[in-house]
Short mmCIF file of C-alpha atoms in Angstrom, two decimals:
data_model
loop_
_atom_site.label_atom_id
_atom_site.label_comp_id
_atom_site.label_asym_id
_atom_site.label_seq_id
_atom_site.Cartn_x
_atom_site.Cartn_y
_atom_site.Cartn_z
CA GLN M 13 3.39 24.27 -23.40
CA VAL M 14 2.78 20.71 -24.56
CA LEU M 15 2.60 19.56 -20.94
CA HIS M 16 0.15 22.31 -20.13
CA ARG M 17 -2.14 21.20 -22.96
CA ALA M 18 -1.86 17.57 -21.88
CA TRP M 19 -2.72 18.57 -18.31
CA GLN M 20 -5.76 20.50 -19.53
CA LYS M 21 -6.96 17.39 -21.36
CA THR M 22 -6.64 15.18 -18.27
CA LYS M 23 -8.13 17.68 -15.83
CA PRO M 24 -11.81 16.80 -16.54
CA ALA M 25 -11.09 13.10 -15.98
CA LEU M 26 -9.25 13.84 -12.72
CA ASP M 27 -12.09 16.07 -11.57
CA ALA M 28 -14.55 13.23 -12.29
CA LEU M 29 -12.38 10.81 -10.30
CA ARG M 30 -12.15 13.27 -7.42
CA ALA M 31 -15.94 13.62 -7.39
CA GLN M 32 -16.31 9.88 -6.81
CA ALA M 33 -13.17 8.78 -4.95
CA GLY M 34 -13.80 10.11 -1.49
CA THR M 35 -17.57 9.83 -1.33
CA SER M 36 -19.56 7.07 0.22
CA HIS M 37 -22.64 7.93 -1.82
CA GLY M 38 -21.15 8.13 -5.33
CA HIS M 39 -21.56 5.59 -8.09
CA LEU M 40 -18.43 3.60 -7.28
CA ASN M 41 -18.18 0.52 -5.07
CA ASN M 42 -15.50 0.31 -2.37
CA PHE M 43 -12.85 -1.22 -4.64
CA ASP M 44 -13.44 1.31 -7.39
CA ARG M 45 -13.28 4.21 -4.93
CA VAL M 46 -9.86 2.99 -3.81
CA TYR M 47 -8.74 2.54 -7.43
CA ALA M 48 -9.93 6.06 -8.26
CA ALA M 49 -8.14 7.52 -5.23
CA SER M 50 -4.98 5.63 -6.19
CA ALA M 51 -5.20 6.90 -9.77
CA ILE M 52 -5.47 10.47 -8.50
CA ALA M 53 -2.38 9.95 -6.33
CA GLU M 54 -0.45 8.47 -9.26
CA ILE M 55 -1.49 10.95 -11.95
CA ALA M 56 -1.70 14.21 -10.02
CA GLN M 57 0.52 13.33 -7.02
CA ASP M 58 -2.51 14.20 -4.87
CA GLY M 59 -2.77 11.72 -2.01
CA GLU M 60 -5.67 13.40 -0.23
CA PHE M 61 -8.32 10.89 -1.30
CA LEU M 62 -6.34 7.68 -0.74
CA SER M 63 -5.10 8.99 2.62
CA ALA M 64 -8.70 9.75 3.59
CA LEU M 65 -9.73 6.18 2.76
CA VAL M 66 -6.88 4.82 4.90
CA LYS M 67 -8.01 7.05 7.76
CA LYS M 68 -11.68 6.24 7.10
CA ARG M 69 -11.92 3.82 10.01
CA GLU M 70 -11.16 6.67 12.36
CA GLU M 71 -14.19 8.49 11.00
CA TYR M 72 -16.67 5.79 10.03
CA ASN M 73 -15.30 2.53 11.46
CA ASP M 74 -15.13 1.19 7.89
CA LYS M 75 -12.39 -1.41 8.26
CA PHE M 76 -13.11 -3.09 4.92
CA VAL M 77 -12.44 0.04 2.85
CA GLN M 78 -9.40 0.73 4.98
CA LYS M 79 -7.92 -2.72 4.27
CA ILE M 80 -8.43 -2.26 0.53
CA ALA M 81 -6.81 1.18 0.66
CA VAL M 82 -3.84 0.03 2.76
CA SER M 83 -3.06 -2.82 0.37
CA LYS M 84 -3.16 -0.48 -2.63
CA PHE M 85 0.25 1.03 -1.78
CA ARG M 86 1.97 -2.19 -2.86
CA GLY M 87 1.41 -1.52 -6.53
CA MET M 88 1.98 2.21 -6.55
CA THR M 89 4.92 4.14 -7.91
CA GLU M 90 7.21 5.83 -5.43
CA ALA M 91 5.91 9.29 -6.37
CA GLY M 92 2.27 8.25 -6.06
CA ALA M 93 2.83 6.62 -2.69
CA LYS M 94 4.82 9.56 -1.31
CA ALA M 95 1.90 11.84 -2.13
CA CYS M 96 -0.07 9.97 0.56
CA SER M 97 2.11 10.85 3.54
CA ALA M 98 -0.98 12.09 5.41
CA ALA M 99 -1.90 8.42 5.90
CA LEU M 100 1.30 7.67 7.88
CA PRO M 101 -0.06 8.29 11.41
CA THR M 102 -2.94 5.85 10.84
CA LEU M 103 -0.65 3.33 9.16
CA LYS M 104 1.78 3.47 12.09
CA GLU M 105 -1.08 2.73 14.46
CA LEU M 106 -2.23 -0.20 12.29
CA ALA M 107 1.33 -1.54 12.07
CA SER M 108 1.68 -1.69 15.85
CA GLY M 109 0.19 -5.19 16.01
CA ASP M 110 1.64 -8.48 14.83
CA ASP M 111 -1.09 -9.80 12.52
CA SER M 112 -1.53 -9.62 8.75
CA ASP M 113 -3.14 -6.16 8.99
CA ALA M 114 0.01 -4.93 10.74
CA GLY M 115 2.16 -6.51 8.03
CA SER M 116 0.15 -4.83 5.30
CA ALA M 117 0.38 -1.47 7.05
CA ALA M 118 4.15 -1.88 7.50
CA VAL M 119 4.51 -2.44 3.75
CA ALA M 120 2.43 0.68 3.09
CA ILE M 121 4.68 2.69 5.43
CA PHE M 122 7.72 1.40 3.54
CA SER M 123 6.09 2.26 0.20
CA ILE M 124 5.35 5.83 1.28
CA SER M 125 8.39 6.74 3.35
CA GLY M 126 11.08 4.19 2.60
CA ASP M 127 11.16 3.26 6.30
CA GLY M 128 11.18 -0.53 6.46
CA SER M 129 12.00 -0.83 10.16
CA ARG M 130 8.52 -1.99 11.22
CA ALA M 131 8.34 -4.45 8.30
CA ILE M 132 11.68 -5.90 9.46
CA GLU M 133 10.45 -6.17 13.07
CA ILE M 134 7.33 -8.01 11.94
CA MET M 135 9.34 -10.40 9.76
CA ASP M 136 11.77 -11.06 12.62
CA ALA M 137 8.89 -11.82 15.00
CA THR M 138 7.39 -14.39 12.62
CA LYS M 139 8.60 -17.77 13.78
CA ARG M 140 6.01 -20.28 12.53
CA PRO M 141 4.41 -20.97 9.18
CA TRP M 142 1.53 -18.67 8.30
CA GLU M 143 1.46 -17.15 11.75
CA GLY M 144 2.01 -13.47 12.29
CA GLY M 145 2.30 -10.56 9.91
CA GLY M 146 5.66 -11.48 8.41
CA TRP M 147 4.05 -13.48 5.63
CA GLU M 148 1.85 -10.52 4.72
CA VAL M 149 4.97 -8.35 4.63
CA LEU M 150 6.51 -10.83 2.17
CA ARG M 151 3.42 -10.81 -0.06
CA GLY M 152 3.47 -7.01 -0.06
CA LEU M 153 7.16 -6.76 -0.82
CA LYS M 154 6.74 -9.31 -3.60
CA GLU M 155 4.06 -7.10 -5.19
CA MET M 156 6.31 -4.05 -4.84
CA GLY M 157 9.04 -5.88 -6.75
CA LYS M 158 12.26 -3.95 -7.30
CA ARG M 159 11.10 -1.11 -5.05
CA SER M 160 11.65 -3.58 -2.16
CA ALA M 161 15.38 -3.92 -2.87
CA PRO M 162 16.46 -2.16 0.37
CA LEU M 163 14.82 -5.01 2.34
CA LEU M 164 16.28 -7.91 0.31
CA ASP M 165 18.73 -9.01 3.03
CA GLU M 166 15.89 -9.14 5.57
CA VAL M 167 13.69 -11.13 3.20
CA GLU M 168 16.49 -13.66 2.74
CA LYS M 169 16.56 -14.15 6.52
CA MET M 170 13.01 -15.51 6.30
CA LYS M 171 14.34 -18.69 4.65
CA GLY M 172 13.94 -21.69 6.89
CA LYS M 173 10.89 -20.33 8.73
CA GLN M 174 8.69 -22.42 6.43
CA SER M 175 7.01 -21.08 3.31
CA ASP M 176 10.31 -20.98 1.44
CA GLY M 177 8.31 -20.87 -1.80
CA LEU M 178 6.90 -17.46 -0.86
CA VAL M 179 10.31 -16.30 0.32
CA ASN M 180 11.97 -17.42 -2.93
CA ASP M 181 9.22 -15.84 -5.05
CA THR M 182 9.62 -12.58 -3.14
CA ILE M 183 13.40 -12.62 -3.65
CA LYS M 184 12.91 -13.22 -7.38
CA ALA M 185 10.40 -10.37 -7.63
CA ILE M 186 12.77 -8.01 -5.82
CA LYS M 187 15.63 -8.99 -8.12
CA GLY M 188 13.39 -8.63 -11.16
CA GLU M 189 13.77 -12.25 -12.21
#
């Protein structure tokens, strides 16, 4: 009964967030719309709005909002990210390349589904400093911290490809150091 009362108290705030999160003509700017959609996913485990912003390019060719939304998965809890599984088809399409957008999408896929295979492929394909999506994968995994533990061995393989500072920082973040 305590949880029910707490839910009733948060419901008006969630409804207000929902009213703004998915609209392009609300009072929120692009970043705030993504933050609102992310908050809804985290609090109510309702990924509809964040998934819609990821898929927005399909509808409105709004790549900027899409990039903001895709990068948001890095800081989400596992439960909040999993609520956004409707975004997976778009994310898989975005991850098919080899640039930083693909790396960011691969991290989002890992955050939502636990499938790090595309992130590993992108890291493996990165051979030179700051070229390819592997460095974006590292930045994303670093932000995810301990949630990235299943990919620790693959991150360690990035040593020697330049940017060892980023690799070492990512390893520390994954280990919680």
